[in-house]
Each structure stands twice: as structure tokens, then as C-alpha cells.
PDB file of C-alpha atoms in Angstrom:
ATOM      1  CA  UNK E   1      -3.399 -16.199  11.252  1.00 94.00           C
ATOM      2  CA  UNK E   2      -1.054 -14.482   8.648  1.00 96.00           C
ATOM      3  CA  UNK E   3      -1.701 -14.916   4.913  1.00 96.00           C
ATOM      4  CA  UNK E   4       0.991 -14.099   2.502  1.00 97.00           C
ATOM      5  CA  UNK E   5      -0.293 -11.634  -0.123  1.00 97.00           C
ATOM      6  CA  UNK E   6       1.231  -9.843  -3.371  1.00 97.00           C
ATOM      7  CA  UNK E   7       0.140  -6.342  -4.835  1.00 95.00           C
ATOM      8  CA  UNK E   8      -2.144  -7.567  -7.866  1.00 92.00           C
ATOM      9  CA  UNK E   9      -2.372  -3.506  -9.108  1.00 89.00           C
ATOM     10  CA  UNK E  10      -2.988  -0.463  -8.263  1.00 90.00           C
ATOM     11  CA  UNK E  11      -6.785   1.181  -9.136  1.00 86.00           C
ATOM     12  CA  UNK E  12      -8.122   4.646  -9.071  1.00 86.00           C
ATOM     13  CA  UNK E  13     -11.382   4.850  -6.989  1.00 83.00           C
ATOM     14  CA  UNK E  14     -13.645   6.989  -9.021  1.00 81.00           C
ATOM     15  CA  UNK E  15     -16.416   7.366  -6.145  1.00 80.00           C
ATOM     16  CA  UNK E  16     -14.082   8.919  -3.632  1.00 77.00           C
ATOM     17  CA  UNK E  17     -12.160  11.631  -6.086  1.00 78.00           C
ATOM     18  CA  UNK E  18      -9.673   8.984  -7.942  1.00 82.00           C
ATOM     19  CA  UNK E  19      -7.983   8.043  -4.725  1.00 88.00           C
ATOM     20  CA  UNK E  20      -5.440   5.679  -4.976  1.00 91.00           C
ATOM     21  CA  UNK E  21      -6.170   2.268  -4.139  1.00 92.00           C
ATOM     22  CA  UNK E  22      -3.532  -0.413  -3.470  1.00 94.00           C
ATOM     23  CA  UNK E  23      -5.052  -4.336  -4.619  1.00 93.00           C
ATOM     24  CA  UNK E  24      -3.369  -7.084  -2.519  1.00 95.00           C
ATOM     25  CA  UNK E  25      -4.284 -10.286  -3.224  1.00 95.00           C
ATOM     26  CA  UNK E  26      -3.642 -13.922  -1.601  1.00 95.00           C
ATOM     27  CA  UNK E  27      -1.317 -16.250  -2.784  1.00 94.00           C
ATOM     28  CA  UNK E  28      -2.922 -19.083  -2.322  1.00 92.00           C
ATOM     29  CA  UNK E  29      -6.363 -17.949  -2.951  1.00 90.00           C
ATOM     30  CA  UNK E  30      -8.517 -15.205  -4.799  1.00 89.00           C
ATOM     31  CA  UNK E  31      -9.644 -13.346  -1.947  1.00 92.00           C
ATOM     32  CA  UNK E  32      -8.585  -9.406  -2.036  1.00 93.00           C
ATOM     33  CA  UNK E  33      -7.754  -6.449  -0.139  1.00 94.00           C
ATOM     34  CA  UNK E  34      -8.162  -3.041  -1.124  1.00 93.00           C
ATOM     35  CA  UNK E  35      -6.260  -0.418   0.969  1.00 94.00           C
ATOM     36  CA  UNK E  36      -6.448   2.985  -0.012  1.00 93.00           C
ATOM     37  CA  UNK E  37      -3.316   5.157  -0.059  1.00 94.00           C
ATOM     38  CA  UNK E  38      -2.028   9.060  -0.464  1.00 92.00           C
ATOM     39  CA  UNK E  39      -0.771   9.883  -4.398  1.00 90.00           C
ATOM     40  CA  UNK E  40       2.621  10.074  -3.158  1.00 89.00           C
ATOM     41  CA  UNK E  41       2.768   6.204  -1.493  1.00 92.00           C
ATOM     42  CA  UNK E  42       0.527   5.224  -5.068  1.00 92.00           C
ATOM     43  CA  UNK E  43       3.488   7.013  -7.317  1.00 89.00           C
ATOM     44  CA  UNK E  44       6.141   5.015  -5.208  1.00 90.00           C
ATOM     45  CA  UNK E  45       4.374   1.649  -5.608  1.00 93.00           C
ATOM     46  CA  UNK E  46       3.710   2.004  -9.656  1.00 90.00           C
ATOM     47  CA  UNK E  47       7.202   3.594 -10.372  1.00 87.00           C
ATOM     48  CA  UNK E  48       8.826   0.506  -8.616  1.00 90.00           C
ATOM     49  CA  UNK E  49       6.527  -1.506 -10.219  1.00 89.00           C
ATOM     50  CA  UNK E  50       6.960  -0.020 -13.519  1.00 87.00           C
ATOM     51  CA  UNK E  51      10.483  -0.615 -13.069  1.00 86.00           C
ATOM     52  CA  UNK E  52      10.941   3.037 -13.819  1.00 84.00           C
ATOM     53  CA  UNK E  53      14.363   4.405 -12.233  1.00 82.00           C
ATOM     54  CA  UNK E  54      15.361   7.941 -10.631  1.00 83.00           C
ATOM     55  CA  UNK E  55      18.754   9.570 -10.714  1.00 86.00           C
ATOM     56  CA  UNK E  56      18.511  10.124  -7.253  1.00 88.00           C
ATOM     57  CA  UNK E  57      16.936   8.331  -4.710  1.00 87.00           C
ATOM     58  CA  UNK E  58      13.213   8.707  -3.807  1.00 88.00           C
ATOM     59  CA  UNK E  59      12.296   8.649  -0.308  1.00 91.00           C
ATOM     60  CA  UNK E  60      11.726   4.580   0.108  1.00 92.00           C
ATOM     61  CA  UNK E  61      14.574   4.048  -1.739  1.00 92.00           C
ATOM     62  CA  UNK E  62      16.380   6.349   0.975  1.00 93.00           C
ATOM     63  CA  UNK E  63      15.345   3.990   3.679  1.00 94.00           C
ATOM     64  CA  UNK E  64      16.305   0.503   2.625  1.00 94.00           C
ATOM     65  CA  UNK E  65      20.046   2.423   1.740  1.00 94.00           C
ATOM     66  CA  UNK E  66      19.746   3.920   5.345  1.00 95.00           C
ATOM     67  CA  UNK E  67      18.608   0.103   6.841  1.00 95.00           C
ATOM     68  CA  UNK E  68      21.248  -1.727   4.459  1.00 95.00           C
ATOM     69  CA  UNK E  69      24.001   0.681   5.403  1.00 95.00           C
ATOM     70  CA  UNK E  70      23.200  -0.006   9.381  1.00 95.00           C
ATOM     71  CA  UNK E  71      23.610  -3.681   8.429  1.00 95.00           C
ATOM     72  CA  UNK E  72      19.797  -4.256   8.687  1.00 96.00           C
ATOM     73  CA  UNK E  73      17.193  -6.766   6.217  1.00 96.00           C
ATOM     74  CA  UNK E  74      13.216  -5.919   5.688  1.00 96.00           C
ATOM     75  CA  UNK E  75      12.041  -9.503   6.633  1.00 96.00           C
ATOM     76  CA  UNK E  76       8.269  -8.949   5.774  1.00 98.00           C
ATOM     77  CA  UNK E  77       5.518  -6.506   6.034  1.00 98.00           C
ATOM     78  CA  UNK E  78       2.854  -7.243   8.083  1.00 98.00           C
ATOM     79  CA  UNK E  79      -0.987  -5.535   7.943  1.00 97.00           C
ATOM     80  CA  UNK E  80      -2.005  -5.850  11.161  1.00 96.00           C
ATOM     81  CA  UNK E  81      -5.488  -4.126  11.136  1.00 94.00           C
ATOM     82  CA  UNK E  82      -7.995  -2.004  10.586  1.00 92.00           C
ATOM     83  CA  UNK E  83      -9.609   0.735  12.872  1.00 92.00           C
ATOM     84  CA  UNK E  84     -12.339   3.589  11.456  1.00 90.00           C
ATOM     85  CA  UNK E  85     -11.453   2.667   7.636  1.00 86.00           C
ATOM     86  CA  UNK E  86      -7.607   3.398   8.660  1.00 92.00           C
ATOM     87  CA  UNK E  87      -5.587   0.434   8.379  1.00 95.00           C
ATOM     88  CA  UNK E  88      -1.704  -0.564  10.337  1.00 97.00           C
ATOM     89  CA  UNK E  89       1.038  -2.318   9.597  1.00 97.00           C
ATOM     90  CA  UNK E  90       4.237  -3.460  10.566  1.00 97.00           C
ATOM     91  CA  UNK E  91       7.526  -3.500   9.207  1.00 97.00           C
ATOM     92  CA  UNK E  92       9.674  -6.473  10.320  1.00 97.00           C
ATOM     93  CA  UNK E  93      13.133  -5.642  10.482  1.00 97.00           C
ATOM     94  CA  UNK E  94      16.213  -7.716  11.191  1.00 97.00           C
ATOM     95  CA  UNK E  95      19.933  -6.189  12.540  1.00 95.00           C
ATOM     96  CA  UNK E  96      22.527  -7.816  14.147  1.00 94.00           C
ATOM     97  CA  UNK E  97      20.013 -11.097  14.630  1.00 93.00           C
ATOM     98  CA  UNK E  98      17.607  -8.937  16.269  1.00 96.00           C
ATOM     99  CA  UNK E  99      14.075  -8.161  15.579  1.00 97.00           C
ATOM    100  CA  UNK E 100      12.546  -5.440  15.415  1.00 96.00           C
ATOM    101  CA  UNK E 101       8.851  -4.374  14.389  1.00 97.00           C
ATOM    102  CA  UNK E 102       8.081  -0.873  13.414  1.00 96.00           C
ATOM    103  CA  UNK E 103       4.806   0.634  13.221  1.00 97.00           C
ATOM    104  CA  UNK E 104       4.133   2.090   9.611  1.00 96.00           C
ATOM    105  CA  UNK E 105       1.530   2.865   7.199  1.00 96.00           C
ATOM    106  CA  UNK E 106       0.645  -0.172   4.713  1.00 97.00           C
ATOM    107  CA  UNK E 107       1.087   2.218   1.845  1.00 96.00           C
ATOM    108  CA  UNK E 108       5.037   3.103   2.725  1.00 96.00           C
ATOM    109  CA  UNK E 109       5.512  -0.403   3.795  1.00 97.00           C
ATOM    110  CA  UNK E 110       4.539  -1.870   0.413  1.00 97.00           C
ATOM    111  CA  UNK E 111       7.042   0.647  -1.290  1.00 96.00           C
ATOM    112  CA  UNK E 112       9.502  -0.527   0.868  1.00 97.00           C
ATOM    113  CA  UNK E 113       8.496  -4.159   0.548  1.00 97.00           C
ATOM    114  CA  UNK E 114       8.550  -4.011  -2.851  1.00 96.00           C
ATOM    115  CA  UNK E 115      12.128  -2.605  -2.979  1.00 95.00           C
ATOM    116  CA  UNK E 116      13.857  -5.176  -1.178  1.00 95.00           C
ATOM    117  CA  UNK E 117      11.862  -8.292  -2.537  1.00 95.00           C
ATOM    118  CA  UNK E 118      10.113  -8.657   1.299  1.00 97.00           C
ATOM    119  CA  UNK E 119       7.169 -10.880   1.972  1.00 98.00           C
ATOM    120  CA  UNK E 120       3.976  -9.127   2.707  1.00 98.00           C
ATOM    121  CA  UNK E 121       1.527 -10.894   5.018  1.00 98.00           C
ATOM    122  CA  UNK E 122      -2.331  -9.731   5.652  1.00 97.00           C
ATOM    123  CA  UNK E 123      -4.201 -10.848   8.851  1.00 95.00           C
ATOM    124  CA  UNK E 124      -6.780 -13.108   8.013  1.00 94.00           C
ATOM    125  CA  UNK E 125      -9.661 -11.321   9.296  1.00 93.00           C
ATOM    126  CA  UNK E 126      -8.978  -8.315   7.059  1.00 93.00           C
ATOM    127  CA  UNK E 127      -9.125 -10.451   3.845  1.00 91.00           C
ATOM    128  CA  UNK E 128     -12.378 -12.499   5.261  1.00 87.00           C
ATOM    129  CA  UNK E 129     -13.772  -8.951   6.290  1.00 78.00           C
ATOM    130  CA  UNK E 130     -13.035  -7.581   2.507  1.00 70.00           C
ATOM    131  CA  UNK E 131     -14.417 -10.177   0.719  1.00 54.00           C
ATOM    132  CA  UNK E 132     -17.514  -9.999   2.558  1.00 44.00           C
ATOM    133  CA  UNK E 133     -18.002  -6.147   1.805  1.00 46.00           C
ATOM    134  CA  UNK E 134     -16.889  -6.503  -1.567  1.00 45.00           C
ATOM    135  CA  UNK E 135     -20.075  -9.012  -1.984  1.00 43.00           C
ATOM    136  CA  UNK E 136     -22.756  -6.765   0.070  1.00 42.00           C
ATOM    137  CA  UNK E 137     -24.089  -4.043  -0.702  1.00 39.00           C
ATOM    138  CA  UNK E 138     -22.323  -0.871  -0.777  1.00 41.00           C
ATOM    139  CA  UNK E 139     -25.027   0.927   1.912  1.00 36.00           C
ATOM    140  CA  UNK E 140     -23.821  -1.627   4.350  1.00 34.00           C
ATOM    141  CA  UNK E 141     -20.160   0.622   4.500  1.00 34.00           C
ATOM    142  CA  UNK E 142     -21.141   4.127   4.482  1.00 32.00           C
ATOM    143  CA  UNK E 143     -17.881   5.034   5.454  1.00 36.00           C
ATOM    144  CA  UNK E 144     -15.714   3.033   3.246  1.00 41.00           C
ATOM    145  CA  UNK E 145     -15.395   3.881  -0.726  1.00 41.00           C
ATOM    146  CA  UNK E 146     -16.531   1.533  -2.975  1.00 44.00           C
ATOM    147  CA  UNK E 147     -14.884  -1.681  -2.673  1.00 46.00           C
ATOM    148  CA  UNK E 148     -14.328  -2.153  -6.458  1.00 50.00           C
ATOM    149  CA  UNK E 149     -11.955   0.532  -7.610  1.00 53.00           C
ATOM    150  CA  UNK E 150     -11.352   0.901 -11.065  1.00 56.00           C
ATOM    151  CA  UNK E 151      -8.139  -0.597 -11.748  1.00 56.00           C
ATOM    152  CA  UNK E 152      -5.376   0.995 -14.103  1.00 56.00           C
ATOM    153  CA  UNK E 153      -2.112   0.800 -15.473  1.00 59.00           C
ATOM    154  CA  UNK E 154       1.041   1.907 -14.012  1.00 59.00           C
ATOM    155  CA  UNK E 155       1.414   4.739 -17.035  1.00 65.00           C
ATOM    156  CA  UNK E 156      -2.420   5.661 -16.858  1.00 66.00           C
ATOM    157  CA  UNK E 157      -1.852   6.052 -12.794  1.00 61.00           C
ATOM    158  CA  UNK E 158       1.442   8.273 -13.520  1.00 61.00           C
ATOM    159  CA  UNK E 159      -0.072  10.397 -15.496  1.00 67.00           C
ATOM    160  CA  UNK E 160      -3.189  10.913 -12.983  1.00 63.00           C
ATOM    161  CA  UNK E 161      -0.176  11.529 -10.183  1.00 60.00           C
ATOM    162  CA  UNK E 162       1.655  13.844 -12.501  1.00 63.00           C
ATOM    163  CA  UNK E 163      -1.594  16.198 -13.373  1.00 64.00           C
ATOM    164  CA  UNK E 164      -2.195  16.732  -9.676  1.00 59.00           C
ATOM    165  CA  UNK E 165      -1.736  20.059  -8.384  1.00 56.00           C
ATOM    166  CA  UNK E 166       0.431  20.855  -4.750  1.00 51.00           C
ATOM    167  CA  UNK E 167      -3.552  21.841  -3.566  1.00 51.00           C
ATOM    168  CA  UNK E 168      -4.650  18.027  -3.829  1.00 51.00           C
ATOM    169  CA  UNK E 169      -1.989  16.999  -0.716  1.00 48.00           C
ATOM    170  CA  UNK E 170      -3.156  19.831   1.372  1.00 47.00           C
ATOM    171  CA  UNK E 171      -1.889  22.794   2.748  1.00 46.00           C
ATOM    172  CA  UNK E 172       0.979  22.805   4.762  1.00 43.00           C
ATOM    173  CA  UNK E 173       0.413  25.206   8.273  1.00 43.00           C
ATOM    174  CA  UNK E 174       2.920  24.932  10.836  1.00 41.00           C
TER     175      UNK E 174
END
């Protein structure tokens, strides 16, 4: 079963090196789930949400101009699930009255979301398996950060993503 869930905030996980965390929450409900997300998907998400705009397009603005030029709608976002702390989703998108689903990472599926005022849905089991962990104990998930990110503003999170150096995103070997 799909729930329908909105991004409550965005949080900086202190445990695991301020990653990014991503809250979503349930509409009809207060159960959560954190996903944690790259700086660059985290930046996307609190610019849009800070209603901060670029000159030029960023990249997830890009591709709803690219999908809107070839006559295609986001419908909805879809997390689908989670395997070895890495979580999928789908992005739902309608051309020429036909559907198509597209394999993508929650993070740049939010962004996109986001941008074009889409739906974002959560399987069930990934909200019922959150709020359990959130209420164990943290040993019981060795390989997942804590559950309970500290959550921040959209400035305090920009300026985090602006003080990183090119060295936190990895080096690029071809």
C-alpha cells in the first residue's frame, strides 16, 4: 500500500559526518521517514524549498524543462524500497497518455517532485519499518545512522553545503 508523504525538513546527521538527511513525513499521520542523501541532492531540495532562484537552470530544473518541452507531466514519485540501507524510487511520468516509470534515486526524485508540485508516495512498509527503528535502540541498526538527525534550517544547511570542499564528493578517476 502507497502512503502519500511531504518533505517535513531537511536535518544534518551529526553521527555519520553531517550527512544530509531528507525527513518525509505522512499526511495523514505522524509516522516518518528519514532517507539520507548526497550534499548536492540536499542543496537542490533546500534551495527549492527556500524558494531561492538561479539565473540559470540547475540540473533538476534542467529535467522538468527537458520533460515539459517533450510534452511530458511528473505524476508522482514513488519510494519503492529499501535494500542494504540504500533506498529506490520511481518517477512516474506521463507523455502522450502514456506511462512511464523510471528508476531514480529518492533524493533527485524529491528535487524533481518538488519542482513540478508532484505527489510523493512511500510504501507502507518503509514508514512501519522507520518508526520501529526510530523507537529501538540504536545497536539494533549497526548499519544505519542514527535515526534522529538533527534537523536544520534551509540557510543553516546552505551554509554547511557551501563550506564543503570538492574532496567531500570524492575523487573523480576515469
Amino acid at each position: 500500500m502507497l502512503v502519500e508523504v511531504r518533505v517535513q525538513s531537511l536535518g544534518l546527521d551529526r553521527s555519520s559526518d553531517d550527512t544530509p538527511v531528507v525527513i518525509l513525513k505522512e499526511l495523514e499521520g505522524e509516522r516518518i521517514l528519514p532517507i539520507w542523501i548526497g550534499p548536492g541532492e540536499a542543496s537542490a531540495i533546500a534551495m527549492h524549498l527556500a524558494d531561492y532562484k538561479f539565473a540559470r537552470p540547475l540540473t533538476h530544473d534542467l529535467v522538468v524543462s527537458v520533460l515539459k518541452g517533450l510534452g511530458g507531466t511528473v505524476q508522482k514519485v514513488i519510494i519503492t524500497r529499501v535494500v542494504e540501507s540504500t533506498y529506490y524510487a520511481e518517477l512516474i511520468l506521463q507523455r502522450n497518455g502514456q506511462v512511464i516509470s523510471l528508476d531514480a534515486r529518492p533524493s533527485d526524485s524529491i528535487a524533481v517532485a518538488l519542482r513540478c508540485d508532484a505527489r510523493i508516495f512511500a510504501d507502507d512498509e518503509l514508514l512501519q519499518h522507520s518508526s520501529v527503528q526510530i523507537a529501538e535502540d540504536e545497536s539494533t541498526s549497526p548499519k544505519r545512522p542514527d535515526p534522529s538527525p538533527e534537523v536544520i534550517g534551509p540557510e543553516e544547511l546552505r551554509e554547511h553545503l557551501r563550506k564543503l570542499n570538492p574532496e567531500d564528493f570524492g575523487r573523480f578517476t576515469p
